[in-house]
XYZ file of C-alpha atoms in Angstrom:
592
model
C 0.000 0.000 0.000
C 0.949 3.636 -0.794
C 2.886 5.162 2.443
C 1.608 8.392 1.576
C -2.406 7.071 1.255
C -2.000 4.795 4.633
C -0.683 8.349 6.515
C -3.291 10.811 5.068
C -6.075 8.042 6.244
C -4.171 7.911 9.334
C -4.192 11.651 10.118
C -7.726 12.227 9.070
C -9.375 9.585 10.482
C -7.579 11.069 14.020
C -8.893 14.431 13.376
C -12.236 12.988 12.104
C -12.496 10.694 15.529
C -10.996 13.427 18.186
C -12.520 16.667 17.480
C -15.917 16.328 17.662
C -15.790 15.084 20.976
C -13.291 17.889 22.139
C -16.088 20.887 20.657
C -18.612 18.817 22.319
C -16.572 18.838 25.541
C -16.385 22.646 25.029
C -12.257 22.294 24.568
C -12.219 23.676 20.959
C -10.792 21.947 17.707
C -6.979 22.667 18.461
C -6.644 20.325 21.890
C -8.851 17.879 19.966
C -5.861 18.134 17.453
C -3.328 18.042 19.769
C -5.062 14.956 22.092
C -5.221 13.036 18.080
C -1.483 13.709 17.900
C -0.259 12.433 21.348
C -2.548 9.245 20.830
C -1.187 8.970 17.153
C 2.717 9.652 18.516
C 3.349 6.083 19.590
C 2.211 4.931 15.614
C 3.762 7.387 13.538
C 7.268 6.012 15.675
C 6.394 2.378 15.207
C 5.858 3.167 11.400
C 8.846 5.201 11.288
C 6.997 8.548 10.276
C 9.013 11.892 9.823
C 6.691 13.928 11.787
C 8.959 16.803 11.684
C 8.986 16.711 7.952
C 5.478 16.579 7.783
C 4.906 19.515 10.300
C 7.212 21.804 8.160
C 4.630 21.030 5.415
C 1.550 21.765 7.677
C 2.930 25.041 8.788
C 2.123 26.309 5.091
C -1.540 26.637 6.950
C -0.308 29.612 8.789
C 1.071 31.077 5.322
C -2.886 30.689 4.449
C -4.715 32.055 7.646
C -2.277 35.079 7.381
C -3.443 35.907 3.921
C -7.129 35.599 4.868
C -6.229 37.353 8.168
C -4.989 40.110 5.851
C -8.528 39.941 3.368
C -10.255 41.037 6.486
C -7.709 44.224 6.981
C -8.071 47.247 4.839
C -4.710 49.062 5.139
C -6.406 52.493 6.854
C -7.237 49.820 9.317
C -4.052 48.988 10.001
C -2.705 51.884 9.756
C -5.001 52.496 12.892
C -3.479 49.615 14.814
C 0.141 51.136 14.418
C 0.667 51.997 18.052
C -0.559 48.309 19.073
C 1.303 46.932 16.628
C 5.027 48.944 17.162
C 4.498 49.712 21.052
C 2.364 46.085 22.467
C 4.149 43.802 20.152
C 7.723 45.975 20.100
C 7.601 45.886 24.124
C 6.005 42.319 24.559
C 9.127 40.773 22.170
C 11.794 42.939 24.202
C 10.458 42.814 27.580
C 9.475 39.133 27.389
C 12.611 38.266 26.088
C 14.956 39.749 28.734
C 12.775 38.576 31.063
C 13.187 34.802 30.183
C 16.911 35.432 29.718
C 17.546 36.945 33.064
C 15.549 33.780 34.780
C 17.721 31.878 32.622
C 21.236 33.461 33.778
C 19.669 32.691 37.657
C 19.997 29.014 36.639
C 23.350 29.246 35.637
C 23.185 29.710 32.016
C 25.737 32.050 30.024
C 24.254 35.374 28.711
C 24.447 34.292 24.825
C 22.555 31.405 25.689
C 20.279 33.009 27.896
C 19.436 35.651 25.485
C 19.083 32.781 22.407
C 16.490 30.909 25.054
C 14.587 34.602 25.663
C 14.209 35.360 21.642
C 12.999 32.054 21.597
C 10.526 32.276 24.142
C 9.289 35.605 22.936
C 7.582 34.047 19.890
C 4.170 32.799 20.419
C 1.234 30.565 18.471
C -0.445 32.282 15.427
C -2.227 28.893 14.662
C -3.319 28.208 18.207
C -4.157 31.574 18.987
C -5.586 33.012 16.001
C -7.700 29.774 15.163
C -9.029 29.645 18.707
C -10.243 33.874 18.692
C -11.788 32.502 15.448
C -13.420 30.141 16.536
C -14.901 31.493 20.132
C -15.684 34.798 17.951
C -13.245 37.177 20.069
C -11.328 37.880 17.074
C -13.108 42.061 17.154
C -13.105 42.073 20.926
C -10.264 44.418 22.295
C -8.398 41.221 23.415
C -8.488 39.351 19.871
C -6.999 42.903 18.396
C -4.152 43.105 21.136
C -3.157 39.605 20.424
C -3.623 40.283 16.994
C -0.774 43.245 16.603
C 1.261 41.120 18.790
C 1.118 37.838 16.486
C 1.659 40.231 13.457
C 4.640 41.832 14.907
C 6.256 38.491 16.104
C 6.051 37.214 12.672
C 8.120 40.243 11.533
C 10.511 39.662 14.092
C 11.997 36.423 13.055
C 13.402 37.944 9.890
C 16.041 39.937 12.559
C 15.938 37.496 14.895
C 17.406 35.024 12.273
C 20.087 37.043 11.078
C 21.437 38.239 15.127
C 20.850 34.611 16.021
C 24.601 33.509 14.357
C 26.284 36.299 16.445
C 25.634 34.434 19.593
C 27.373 31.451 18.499
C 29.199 29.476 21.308
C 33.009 29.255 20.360
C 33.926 25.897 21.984
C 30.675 24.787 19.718
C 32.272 26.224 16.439
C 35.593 24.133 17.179
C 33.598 20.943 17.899
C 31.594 21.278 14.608
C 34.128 22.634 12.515
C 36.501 19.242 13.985
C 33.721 17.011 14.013
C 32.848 18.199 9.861
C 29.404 20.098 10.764
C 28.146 16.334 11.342
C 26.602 17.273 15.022
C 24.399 19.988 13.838
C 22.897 18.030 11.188
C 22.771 14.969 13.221
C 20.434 17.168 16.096
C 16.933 16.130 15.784
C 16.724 14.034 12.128
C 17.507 17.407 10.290
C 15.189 19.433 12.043
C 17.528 22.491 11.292
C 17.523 22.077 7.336
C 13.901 21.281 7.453
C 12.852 24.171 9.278
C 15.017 26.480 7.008
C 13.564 24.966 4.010
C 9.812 26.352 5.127
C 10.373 29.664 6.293
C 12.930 30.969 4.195
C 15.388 32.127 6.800
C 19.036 32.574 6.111
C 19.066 28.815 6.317
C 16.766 28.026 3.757
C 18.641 25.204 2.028
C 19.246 26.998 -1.157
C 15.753 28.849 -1.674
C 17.149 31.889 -0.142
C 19.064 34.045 -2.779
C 20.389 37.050 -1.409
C 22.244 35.624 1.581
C 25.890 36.113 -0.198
C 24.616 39.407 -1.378
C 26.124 42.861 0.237
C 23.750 44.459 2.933
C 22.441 47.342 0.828
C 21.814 44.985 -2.467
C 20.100 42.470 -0.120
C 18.004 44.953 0.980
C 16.916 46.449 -2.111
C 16.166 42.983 -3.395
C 13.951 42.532 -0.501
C 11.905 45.900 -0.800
C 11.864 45.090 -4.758
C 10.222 41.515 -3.747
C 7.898 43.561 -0.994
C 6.944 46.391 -3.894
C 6.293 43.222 -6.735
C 3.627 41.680 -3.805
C 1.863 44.965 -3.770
C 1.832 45.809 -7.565
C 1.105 42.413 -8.346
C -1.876 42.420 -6.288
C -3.207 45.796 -7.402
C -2.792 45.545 -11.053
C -2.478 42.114 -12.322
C -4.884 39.839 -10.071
C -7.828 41.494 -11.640
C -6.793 40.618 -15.366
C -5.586 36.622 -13.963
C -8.892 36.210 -12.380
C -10.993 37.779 -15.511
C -8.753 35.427 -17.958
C -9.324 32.250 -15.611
C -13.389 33.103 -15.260
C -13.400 32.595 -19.106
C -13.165 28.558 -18.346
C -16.418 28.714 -16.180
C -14.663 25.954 -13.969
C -14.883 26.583 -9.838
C -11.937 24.282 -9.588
C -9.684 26.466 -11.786
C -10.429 29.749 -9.667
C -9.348 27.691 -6.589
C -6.153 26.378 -8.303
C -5.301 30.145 -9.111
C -6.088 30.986 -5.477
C -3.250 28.649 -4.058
C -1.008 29.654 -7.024
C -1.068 33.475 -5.748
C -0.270 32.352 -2.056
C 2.169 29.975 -2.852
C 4.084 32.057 -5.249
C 4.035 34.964 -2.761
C 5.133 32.359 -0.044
C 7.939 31.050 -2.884
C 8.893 34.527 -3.296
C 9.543 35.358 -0.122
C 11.738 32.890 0.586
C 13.923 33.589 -1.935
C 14.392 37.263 -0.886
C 14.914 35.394 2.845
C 11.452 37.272 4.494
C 9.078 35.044 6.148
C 6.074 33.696 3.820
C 3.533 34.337 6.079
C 4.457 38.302 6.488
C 4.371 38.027 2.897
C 0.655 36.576 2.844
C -0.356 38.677 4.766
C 0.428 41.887 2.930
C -1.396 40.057 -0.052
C -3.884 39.796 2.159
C -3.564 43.427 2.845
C -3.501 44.470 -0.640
C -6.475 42.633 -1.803
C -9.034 43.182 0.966
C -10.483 45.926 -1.246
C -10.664 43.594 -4.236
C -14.047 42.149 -5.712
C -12.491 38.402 -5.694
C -12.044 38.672 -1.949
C -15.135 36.698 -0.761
C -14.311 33.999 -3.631
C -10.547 34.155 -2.686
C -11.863 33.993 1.408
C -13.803 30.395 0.421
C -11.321 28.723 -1.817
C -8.473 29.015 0.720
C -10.112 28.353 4.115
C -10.970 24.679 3.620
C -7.178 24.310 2.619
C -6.323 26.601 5.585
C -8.430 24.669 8.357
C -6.601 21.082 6.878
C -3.585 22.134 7.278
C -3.680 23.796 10.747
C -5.387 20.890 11.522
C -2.055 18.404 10.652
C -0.065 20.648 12.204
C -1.832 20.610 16.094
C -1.488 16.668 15.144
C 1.941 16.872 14.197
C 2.907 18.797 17.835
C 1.189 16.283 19.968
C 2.571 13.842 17.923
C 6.247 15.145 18.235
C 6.502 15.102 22.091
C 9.363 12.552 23.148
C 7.653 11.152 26.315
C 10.743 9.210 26.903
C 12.519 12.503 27.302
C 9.832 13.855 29.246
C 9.427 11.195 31.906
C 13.404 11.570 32.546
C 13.122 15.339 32.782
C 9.899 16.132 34.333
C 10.759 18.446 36.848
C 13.104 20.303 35.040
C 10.894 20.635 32.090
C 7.477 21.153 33.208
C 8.865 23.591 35.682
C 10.348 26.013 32.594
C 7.040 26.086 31.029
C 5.340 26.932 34.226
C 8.256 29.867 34.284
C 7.882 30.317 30.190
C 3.711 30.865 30.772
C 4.151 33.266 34.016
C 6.261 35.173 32.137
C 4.973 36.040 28.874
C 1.300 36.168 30.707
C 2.734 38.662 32.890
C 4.273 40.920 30.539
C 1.541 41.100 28.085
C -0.817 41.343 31.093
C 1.277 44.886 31.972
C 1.388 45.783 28.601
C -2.176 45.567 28.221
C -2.981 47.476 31.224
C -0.521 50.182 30.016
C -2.175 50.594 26.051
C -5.261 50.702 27.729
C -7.000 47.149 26.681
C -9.787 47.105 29.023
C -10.961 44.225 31.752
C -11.370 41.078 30.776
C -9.858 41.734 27.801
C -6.108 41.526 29.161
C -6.831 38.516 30.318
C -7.687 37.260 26.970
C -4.576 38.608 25.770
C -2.299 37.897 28.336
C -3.300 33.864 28.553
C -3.613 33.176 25.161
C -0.290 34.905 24.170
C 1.284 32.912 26.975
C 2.648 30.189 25.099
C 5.844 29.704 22.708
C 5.315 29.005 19.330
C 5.686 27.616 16.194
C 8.085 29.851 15.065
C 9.866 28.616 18.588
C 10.769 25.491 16.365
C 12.205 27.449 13.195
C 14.223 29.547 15.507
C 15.590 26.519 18.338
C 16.647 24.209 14.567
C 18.465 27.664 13.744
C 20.247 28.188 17.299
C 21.382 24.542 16.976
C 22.745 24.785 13.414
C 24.616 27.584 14.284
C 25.970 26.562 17.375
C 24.769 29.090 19.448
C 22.181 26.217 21.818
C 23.650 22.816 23.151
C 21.541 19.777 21.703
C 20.642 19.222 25.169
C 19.771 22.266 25.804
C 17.481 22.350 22.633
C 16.105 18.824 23.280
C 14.524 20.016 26.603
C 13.611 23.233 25.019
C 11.201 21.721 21.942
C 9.710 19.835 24.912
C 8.619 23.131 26.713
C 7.693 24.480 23.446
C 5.603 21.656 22.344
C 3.848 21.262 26.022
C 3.433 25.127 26.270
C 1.233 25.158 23.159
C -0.496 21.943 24.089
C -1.274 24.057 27.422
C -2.867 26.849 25.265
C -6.043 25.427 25.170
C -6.579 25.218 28.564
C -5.574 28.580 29.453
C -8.819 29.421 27.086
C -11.062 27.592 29.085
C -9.889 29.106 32.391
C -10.694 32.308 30.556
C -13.885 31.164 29.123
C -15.410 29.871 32.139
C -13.375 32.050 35.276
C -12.267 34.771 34.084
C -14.920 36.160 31.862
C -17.866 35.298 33.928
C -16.218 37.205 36.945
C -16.004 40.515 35.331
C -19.167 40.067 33.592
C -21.063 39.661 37.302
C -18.782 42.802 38.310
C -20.176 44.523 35.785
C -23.759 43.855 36.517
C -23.657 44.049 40.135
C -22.463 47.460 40.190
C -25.015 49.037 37.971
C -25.461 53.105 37.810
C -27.572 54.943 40.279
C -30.568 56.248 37.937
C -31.769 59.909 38.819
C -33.770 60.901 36.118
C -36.581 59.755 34.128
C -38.170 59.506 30.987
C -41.053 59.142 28.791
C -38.773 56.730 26.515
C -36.719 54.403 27.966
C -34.117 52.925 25.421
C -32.383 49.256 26.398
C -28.864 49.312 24.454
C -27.153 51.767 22.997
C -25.624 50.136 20.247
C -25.617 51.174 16.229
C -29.859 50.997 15.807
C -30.480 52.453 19.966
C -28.232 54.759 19.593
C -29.313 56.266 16.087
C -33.151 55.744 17.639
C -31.683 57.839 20.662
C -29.868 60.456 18.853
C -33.404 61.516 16.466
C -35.561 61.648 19.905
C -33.347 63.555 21.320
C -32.837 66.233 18.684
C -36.786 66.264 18.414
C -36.930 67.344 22.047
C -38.072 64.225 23.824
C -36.177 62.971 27.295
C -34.699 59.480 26.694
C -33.503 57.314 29.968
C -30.269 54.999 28.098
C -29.525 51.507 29.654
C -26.678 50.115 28.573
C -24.347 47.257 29.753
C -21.356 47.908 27.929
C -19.098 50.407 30.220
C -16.570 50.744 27.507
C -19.423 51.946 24.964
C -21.197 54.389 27.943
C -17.780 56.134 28.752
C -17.417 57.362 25.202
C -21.219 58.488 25.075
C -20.166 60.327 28.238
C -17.509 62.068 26.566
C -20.130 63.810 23.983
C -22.608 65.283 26.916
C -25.065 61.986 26.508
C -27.383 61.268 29.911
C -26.645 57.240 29.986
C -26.624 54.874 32.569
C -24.686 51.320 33.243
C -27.079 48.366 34.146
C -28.864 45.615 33.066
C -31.691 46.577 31.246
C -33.351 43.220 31.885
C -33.422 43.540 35.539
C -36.550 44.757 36.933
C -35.396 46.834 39.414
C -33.370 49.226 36.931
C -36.519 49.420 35.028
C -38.675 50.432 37.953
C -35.547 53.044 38.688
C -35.862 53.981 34.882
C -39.382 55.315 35.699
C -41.315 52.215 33.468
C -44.174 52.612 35.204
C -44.558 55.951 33.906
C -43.221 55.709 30.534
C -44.755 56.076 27.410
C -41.978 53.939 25.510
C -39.599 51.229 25.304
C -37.312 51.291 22.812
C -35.436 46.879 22.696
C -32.574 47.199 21.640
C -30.176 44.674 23.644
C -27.818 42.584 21.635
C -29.163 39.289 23.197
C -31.811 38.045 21.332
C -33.719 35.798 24.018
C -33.119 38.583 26.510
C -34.850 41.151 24.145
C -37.467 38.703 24.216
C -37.874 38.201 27.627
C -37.591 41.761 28.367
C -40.777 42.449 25.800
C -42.897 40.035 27.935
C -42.421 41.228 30.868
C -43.029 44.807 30.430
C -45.948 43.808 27.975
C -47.319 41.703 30.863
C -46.686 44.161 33.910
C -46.521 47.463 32.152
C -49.697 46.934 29.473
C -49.726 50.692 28.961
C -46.409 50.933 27.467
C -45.829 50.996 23.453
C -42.943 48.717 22.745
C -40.483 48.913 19.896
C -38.250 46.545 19.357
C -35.316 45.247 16.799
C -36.077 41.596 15.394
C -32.501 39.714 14.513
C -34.324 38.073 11.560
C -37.549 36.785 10.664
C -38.213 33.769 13.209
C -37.080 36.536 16.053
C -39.691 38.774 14.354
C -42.553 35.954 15.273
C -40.765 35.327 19.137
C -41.500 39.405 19.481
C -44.809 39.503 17.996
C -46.050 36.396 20.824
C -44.194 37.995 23.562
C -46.806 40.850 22.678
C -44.791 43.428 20.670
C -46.643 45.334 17.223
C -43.980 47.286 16.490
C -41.060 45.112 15.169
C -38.420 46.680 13.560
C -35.799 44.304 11.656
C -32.728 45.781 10.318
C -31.991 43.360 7.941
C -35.451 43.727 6.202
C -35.860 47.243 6.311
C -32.162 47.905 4.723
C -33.394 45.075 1.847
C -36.596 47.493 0.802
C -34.631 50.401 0.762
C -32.036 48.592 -1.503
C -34.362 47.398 -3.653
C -36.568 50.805 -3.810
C -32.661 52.479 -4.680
C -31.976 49.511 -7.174
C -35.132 50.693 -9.397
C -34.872 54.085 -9.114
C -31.146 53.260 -10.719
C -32.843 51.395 -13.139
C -34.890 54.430 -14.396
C -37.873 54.132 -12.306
C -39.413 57.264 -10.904
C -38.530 57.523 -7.320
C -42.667 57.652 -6.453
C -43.207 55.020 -8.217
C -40.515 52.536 -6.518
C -41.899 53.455 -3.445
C -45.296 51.859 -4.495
C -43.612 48.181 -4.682
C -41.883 48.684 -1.397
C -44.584 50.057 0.491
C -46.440 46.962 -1.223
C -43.862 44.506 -0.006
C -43.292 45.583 3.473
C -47.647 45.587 3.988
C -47.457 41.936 2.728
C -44.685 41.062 5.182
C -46.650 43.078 8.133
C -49.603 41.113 7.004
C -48.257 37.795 7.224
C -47.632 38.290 11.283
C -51.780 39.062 11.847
């Protein structure tokens, strides 16, 4: 039988039979991954499987998220992020780096070795981290941002990183591999160095990288010249590839073109010696604003999610329990270190750029671990002499078992963390002293713009609201709001609902916003009730719990499209509005 079919049946059917359970245990798709990999670990060494050769092929998933990472950035956006991105991710590579160095030095390890272990160390998971804010939606939250810039600028580190690396070099290591022919650093972990080098196009990169023997300032032009082709490329010529490949009419020949561009960008990049995935991602960049971007989006995500996938296998597959159970102590008690560390830092950091509660928690554990680019950089260190293999060996280990720990920090968020500050927050709601004729519940994008017409047609509004983030900037502009739960009875009674004239629903929980209209339609009968409908089966929820005035956004934006679409198709703009004024009666007709 084919090697190659029995290991892709292998790897799948692990994936296929360990996630779902994880995600139904509520510990996401990556430990379900990881759990495969240990399980599969004992196999893949029985069958003799290079799992290290097969991880440097799954880490081309990270090339991929980057570049859809970067579809979802315009570049004013991230041109917003700039301070995050220099000043969070500058400090949290810097600080977390000396930090792990000088803990290092108080074991007795020199400085250049110290400071090889902190670089190291500094780098954490973009496939762990980013597929996990993904998947738990926290990807917009202040937290996903933070860890966002700090991912982004980690990635952009290596490039230095690999070339300062060399300069630490141990000389009694140099001798011993210059006597011994170079054999020890190739012997070190089945050619982990040369492997490594080969994916991410460092100065290593086994003979993709082509300006390593150039001089500094040609190098460098070479490398802004490859940056420049990425960005013209993908301003000026995707268009014209994409319009010449739609002329075949074939789905599977748009997604072939799709992995050409990311692979050629990836290809290109390691030739100029830049990372693939910073490369990616500026494709990314440069084409969020293009009309293929959806198409591009669902071509590359299934390949994405496959190959993320074999790489969390791959990890938990390349732990050497052996080594483990003979250095238990020594090892598990550097990761503990390794976690407090970078968890601390970021934690500061956060606190300092001004990323709000719970949210520096979210940062601060899921940045916590080492990374994948903690491989690339500890094969590097070895084939350069500058880290003992036995220093290295133990090392992966604390890698590997930080990452594996990743997961679990999520779910300590996710189920201590979070909840904590969310009952903070609602047992310390605002003391109301004013009231109303309209009482509005949320103060998001449709309250607010519901608020903001009362008020300039002279009516009082009381505002309940139980974001404090979103209340302090409504402060700021002179706006009467107030923190609480606007399901909570007692706020309403505060509120003055007894003598209101109005409610205005618009929470961003959809069962609450039902609950909320049944109540008041039960105890306050008097009161007119509008409220937003999430789509059409919320619409029907509303209209039992007793509300007749049901606005949904989703609906109301689709007439008014439609009513603009035929006036731009000539139609008089009185007569358009006789077919939406017909449509939107038949819809309020269907609810009687």
């Amino acid at each position: 039988m084919d090697s190659f079919l029995l290991l892709a049946f292998i790897f799948l059917a692990a994936g296929v039979a360990a996630v779902p359970i994880a995600t139904r245990l509520g510990l996401g798709s990556v430990l379900g991954f990881l759990i495969a990999g240990i399980f599969l670990g004992p196999l893949l060494q029985t069958l003799g499987v290079d799992v290290v050769s097969i991880q440097h092929f799954a880490e081309f998933g990270v090339v991929m998220m980057l570049f859809l990472v970067g579809l979802e950035l315009q570049p004013a956006m991230l041109w917003q992020m700039r301070s995050r991105l220099l000043g969070l991710g500058g400090l949290q590579v810097t600080l977390t780096a000396l930090g792990v160095m000088g803990a290092a030095m108080l074991v007795g390890q020199p400085w250049n070795i110290s400071l090889a272990i902190g670089l190291i160390a500094a780098m954490s998971s973009t496939a762990i981290v980013l597929q996990t804010l993904n998947e738990k939606g926290l990807m917009r939250s202040d937290g996903g941002q933070a860890s966002f810039s700090v991912l982004l600028f980690q990635d952009i580190a290596v490039i230095p990183m690999l070339a300062f690396l060399p300069l630490l070099a141990i000389p009694e290591l140099v001798e011993l591999a210059a006597d011994a022919g170079g054999h020890g650093a190739e012997a070190h972990g089945d050619g982990h160095g040369d492997a490594h080098g080969d994916d991410h196009g460092g100065d290593h990169g086994g003979g993709l990288n082509l300006v390593e023997n150039l001089p500094g300032g040609l190098r460098a032009l070479v490398t802004v010249g490859a940056i420049a082709a990425v960005i013209l490329g993908g301003n000026y010529l995707t268009r014209p590839i994409f319009r010449y490949v739609d002329m075949a009419q074939l789905r599977e020949l748009f997604t072939a073109t799709a992995l050409v561009i990311v692979i050629g960008i990836a290809l290109l990049m390691m030739l100029v010696g830049l990372s693939p995935a910073l490369g990616a991602f500026v494709a990314g960049v440069v084409l969020a604003n293009s009309e293929y971007r959806h198409e591009l989006e669902s071509d590359i995500d299934p390949f994405k999610g496959l190959l993320l996938g074999l790489f969390f296998i791959t990890v938990g597959a390349g732990i050497d329990f052996l080594l483990l159970s003979e250095n238990i102590l020594a090892v598990l008690a550097m990761t503990v270190v390794l976690l407090a560390i970078k968890a601390g830092v970021i934690f500061v950091l956060c606190v300092i750029f001004g990323v709000p509660g719970s949210d520096r928690w979210l940062a601060a554990l899921g940045l916590a671990q080492a990374g994948e680019f903690g491989f690339v950089l500890l094969s590097f260190a070895v084939a350069n002499n500058v880290l003992p293999d036995a220093i290295a060996a133990q090392l992966l280990l604390v890698v590997a078992l930080s990452m594996l720990a990743t997961p679990a920090l999520f779910i300590l968020f996710d189920r201590v963390i979070a909840p904590r500050y969310s009952a903070a927050q609602s047992a310390e709601p605002d003391e109301i002293d004013v009231t109303g004729s309209i009482i509005i519940a949320g103060h998001g994008r449709f309250g607010g713009s519901g608020n903001r017409m009362l008020l300039s047609a002279g009516y009082k509004t009381v505002v309940l609201d139980h974001s404090s983030r979103q209340l302090d900037m409504l402060r700021t502009f002179g706006f009467k709001v107030f923190f609480g739960d606007a399901t909570r009875p007692d706020l309403l009674a505060a509120a003055g609902i007894a003598e209101a004239r109005m409610l205005v629903v618009a929470i961003d929980d959809r069962e609450q916003a039902t609950e909320l209209v049944r109540y008041v339609t039960a105890n306050y009968p008097k009161v007119y009730i509008v409220a937003r409908a999430y789509s059409r089966d919320h619409v029907y929820e509303l209209y039992a719990a007793g509300c007749r005035d049901i606005i949904r956004e989703t609906f109301d934006g689709g007439v008014r499209a439609g009513r603009s679409a035929m006036e731009a198709l000539g139609m008089n703009p009185i007569d358009a509005q006789r077919p939406s004024k017909h449509f939107e009666a038949r819809a309020r007709a269907a609810l009687a």
